PDB file of C-alpha atoms in Angstrom:
ATOM      1  CA  UNK N 952      -0.584  55.716  44.555  1.00 87.00           C
ATOM      2  CA  UNK N 953      -0.276  59.433  44.111  1.00 93.00           C
ATOM      3  CA  UNK N 954       1.439  62.322  45.820  1.00 95.00           C
ATOM      4  CA  UNK N 955       1.258  66.046  45.139  1.00 96.00           C
ATOM      5  CA  UNK N 956       3.471  68.988  46.015  1.00 96.00           C
ATOM      6  CA  UNK N 957       1.982  72.450  45.663  1.00 96.00           C
ATOM      7  CA  UNK N 958       3.658  75.850  45.569  1.00 96.00           C
ATOM      8  CA  UNK N 959       7.250  74.627  45.784  1.00 96.00           C
ATOM      9  CA  UNK N 960       9.449  77.723  45.621  1.00 96.00           C
ATOM     10  CA  UNK N 961      11.469  76.981  42.508  1.00 96.00           C
ATOM     11  CA  UNK N 962      10.666  77.642  38.870  1.00 96.00           C
ATOM     12  CA  UNK N 963       9.008  74.798  36.933  1.00 97.00           C
ATOM     13  CA  UNK N 964      11.678  74.921  34.260  1.00 96.00           C
ATOM     14  CA  UNK N 965      14.365  73.932  36.773  1.00 96.00           C
ATOM     15  CA  UNK N 966      12.233  71.264  38.466  1.00 97.00           C
ATOM     16  CA  UNK N 967      11.361  69.642  35.111  1.00 96.00           C
ATOM     17  CA  UNK N 968      15.048  68.876  34.525  1.00 96.00           C
ATOM     18  CA  UNK N 969      15.010  66.617  37.587  1.00 96.00           C
ATOM     19  CA  UNK N 970      11.545  65.183  36.911  1.00 96.00           C
ATOM     20  CA  UNK N 971      12.524  64.100  33.396  1.00 96.00           C
ATOM     21  CA  UNK N 972      15.361  61.985  34.801  1.00 95.00           C
ATOM     22  CA  UNK N 973      13.179  59.825  37.042  1.00 95.00           C
ATOM     23  CA  UNK N 974      10.152  59.334  34.766  1.00 95.00           C
ATOM     24  CA  UNK N 975       9.607  55.650  33.908  1.00 94.00           C
ATOM     25  CA  UNK N 976      12.231  54.264  36.308  1.00 95.00           C
ATOM     26  CA  UNK N 977      11.890  51.936  39.260  1.00 95.00           C
ATOM     27  CA  UNK N 978      11.460  53.697  42.593  1.00 95.00           C
ATOM     28  CA  UNK N 979      14.720  52.353  44.015  1.00 95.00           C
ATOM     29  CA  UNK N 980      16.674  53.341  40.893  1.00 96.00           C
ATOM     30  CA  UNK N 981      15.097  56.816  40.833  1.00 96.00           C
ATOM     31  CA  UNK N 982      15.973  57.465  44.482  1.00 96.00           C
ATOM     32  CA  UNK N 983      19.533  56.263  43.906  1.00 97.00           C
ATOM     33  CA  UNK N 984      20.015  58.625  40.972  1.00 96.00           C
ATOM     34  CA  UNK N 985      18.521  61.554  42.874  1.00 96.00           C
ATOM     35  CA  UNK N 986      21.065  61.083  45.674  1.00 96.00           C
ATOM     36  CA  UNK N 987      23.941  61.908  43.318  1.00 96.00           C
ATOM     37  CA  UNK N 988      22.351  64.682  41.272  1.00 95.00           C
ATOM     38  CA  UNK N 989      23.574  68.197  42.214  1.00 96.00           C
ATOM     39  CA  UNK N 990      20.233  69.997  41.855  1.00 95.00           C
ATOM     40  CA  UNK N 991      18.128  71.675  44.544  1.00 96.00           C
ATOM     41  CA  UNK N 992      14.894  70.001  43.430  1.00 95.00           C
ATOM     42  CA  UNK N 993      16.245  66.483  44.050  1.00 96.00           C
ATOM     43  CA  UNK N 994      15.518  66.672  47.779  1.00 96.00           C
ATOM     44  CA  UNK N 995      11.825  67.477  47.407  1.00 96.00           C
ATOM     45  CA  UNK N 996      11.262  65.049  44.532  1.00 96.00           C
ATOM     46  CA  UNK N 997      12.864  62.215  46.488  1.00 96.00           C
ATOM     47  CA  UNK N 998      10.616  63.079  49.458  1.00 96.00           C
ATOM     48  CA  UNK N 999       7.641  63.041  47.112  1.00 96.00           C
ATOM     49  CA  UNK N1000       8.613  59.616  45.729  1.00 96.00           C
ATOM     50  CA  UNK N1001       9.035  58.266  49.260  1.00 96.00           C
ATOM     51  CA  UNK N1002       5.623  59.645  50.212  1.00 95.00           C
ATOM     52  CA  UNK N1003       3.920  58.054  47.198  1.00 95.00           C
ATOM     53  CA  UNK N1004       5.689  54.744  47.900  1.00 95.00           C
ATOM     54  CA  UNK N1005       4.470  54.849  51.507  1.00 95.00           C
ATOM     55  CA  UNK N1006       0.940  55.561  50.243  1.00 93.00           C
ATOM     56  CA  UNK N1007       1.151  52.532  47.958  1.00 94.00           C
ATOM     57  CA  UNK N1008       2.488  50.287  50.710  1.00 93.00           C
ATOM     58  CA  UNK N1009       0.037  51.329  53.429  1.00 94.00           C
ATOM     59  CA  UNK N1010      -3.143  51.970  51.446  1.00 93.00           C
ATOM     60  CA  UNK N1011      -2.884  49.498  48.562  1.00 92.00           C
ATOM     61  CA  UNK N1012      -0.634  46.772  50.086  1.00 91.00           C
ATOM     62  CA  UNK N1013       1.800  46.921  47.148  1.00 92.00           C
ATOM     63  CA  UNK N1014       5.474  46.067  47.590  1.00 91.00           C
ATOM     64  CA  UNK N1015       7.863  48.957  46.970  1.00 91.00           C
ATOM     65  CA  UNK N1016      10.088  46.708  44.841  1.00 91.00           C
ATOM     66  CA  UNK N1017       7.377  46.450  42.163  1.00 92.00           C
ATOM     67  CA  UNK N1018       6.737  50.189  41.795  1.00 95.00           C
ATOM     68  CA  UNK N1019       7.785  52.449  38.941  1.00 95.00           C
ATOM     69  CA  UNK N1020       7.402  56.189  38.421  1.00 95.00           C
ATOM     70  CA  UNK N1021       4.484  56.095  36.008  1.00 95.00           C
ATOM     71  CA  UNK N1022       3.810  59.831  35.650  1.00 95.00           C
ATOM     72  CA  UNK N1023       5.470  62.920  37.009  1.00 96.00           C
ATOM     73  CA  UNK N1024       4.360  66.343  35.852  1.00 96.00           C
ATOM     74  CA  UNK N1025       5.586  69.763  36.835  1.00 97.00           C
ATOM     75  CA  UNK N1026       3.184  72.649  36.306  1.00 97.00           C
ATOM     76  CA  UNK N1027       3.398  76.330  37.109  1.00 97.00           C
ATOM     77  CA  UNK N1028       2.058  77.387  40.480  1.00 96.00           C
ATOM     78  CA  UNK N1029       1.339  80.830  41.878  1.00 97.00           C
ATOM     79  CA  UNK N1030       3.736  83.557  40.765  1.00 97.00           C
ATOM     80  CA  UNK N1031       4.702  86.024  43.478  1.00 97.00           C
ATOM     81  CA  UNK N1032       5.241  89.514  42.094  1.00 97.00           C
ATOM     82  CA  UNK N1033       7.918  91.605  43.763  1.00 97.00           C
ATOM     83  CA  UNK N1034       9.508  94.925  42.837  1.00 97.00           C
ATOM     84  CA  UNK N1035      13.142  96.013  42.870  1.00 97.00           C
ATOM     85  CA  UNK N1036      14.429  99.559  42.524  1.00 97.00           C
ATOM     86  CA  UNK N1037      16.382 100.278  39.341  1.00 97.00           C
ATOM     87  CA  UNK N1038      18.043 103.280  37.716  1.00 97.00           C
ATOM     88  CA  UNK N1039      16.349 106.696  37.496  1.00 96.00           C
ATOM     89  CA  UNK N1040      13.852 105.891  40.240  1.00 96.00           C
ATOM     90  CA  UNK N1041      12.118 103.167  38.254  1.00 97.00           C
ATOM     91  CA  UNK N1042      10.764  99.987  39.843  1.00 97.00           C
ATOM     92  CA  UNK N1043      11.075  96.740  37.872  1.00 97.00           C
ATOM     93  CA  UNK N1044       8.973  93.675  38.544  1.00 97.00           C
ATOM     94  CA  UNK N1045      10.589  90.439  39.717  1.00 97.00           C
ATOM     95  CA  UNK N1046       8.544  87.254  39.222  1.00 97.00           C
ATOM     96  CA  UNK N1047       9.153  84.595  41.875  1.00 97.00           C
ATOM     97  CA  UNK N1048       7.780  81.458  40.266  1.00 97.00           C
ATOM     98  CA  UNK N1049       6.522  78.363  42.071  1.00 97.00           C
ATOM     99  CA  UNK N1050       5.873  74.798  40.928  1.00 97.00           C
ATOM    100  CA  UNK N1051       3.167  72.190  41.406  1.00 97.00           C
ATOM    101  CA  UNK N1052       4.477  68.625  41.120  1.00 97.00           C
ATOM    102  CA  UNK N1053       2.106  65.674  40.627  1.00 97.00           C
ATOM    103  CA  UNK N1054       3.499  62.139  40.924  1.00 96.00           C
ATOM    104  CA  UNK N1055       1.823  58.832  40.132  1.00 96.00           C
ATOM    105  CA  UNK N1056       3.389  55.447  40.786  1.00 95.00           C
ATOM    106  CA  UNK N1057       2.398  52.298  38.936  1.00 94.00           C
ATOM    107  CA  UNK N1058       2.966  48.588  39.404  1.00 93.00           C
ATOM    108  CA  UNK N1059       5.603  47.012  37.197  1.00 86.00           C
ATOM    109  CA  UNK N1060       4.117  44.324  34.975  1.00 78.00           C
TER     110      UNK N1060
END
């Protein structure tokens, strides 16, 4: 009952703020809280939770009502290096960071 998201175009530091809110909660409660959170990462994390719940329902025949967010980890993905012109003809590097999100659902005991 896992789902992964690789190379999501937002820094891991920002995505971890959303991931920390849903860790350990029931799937229905986590999705409800994500609907009202004004962060950009909520949309992709809710899609990821829905995907993992569908995996659990179709592959393992587990009811969605019994699922909790067991583990969610946000790691750093590939960093895209870009350059921007600055004063005196100097180029400064801009790091465009990406995130890898790994989600595991568990059955509530």
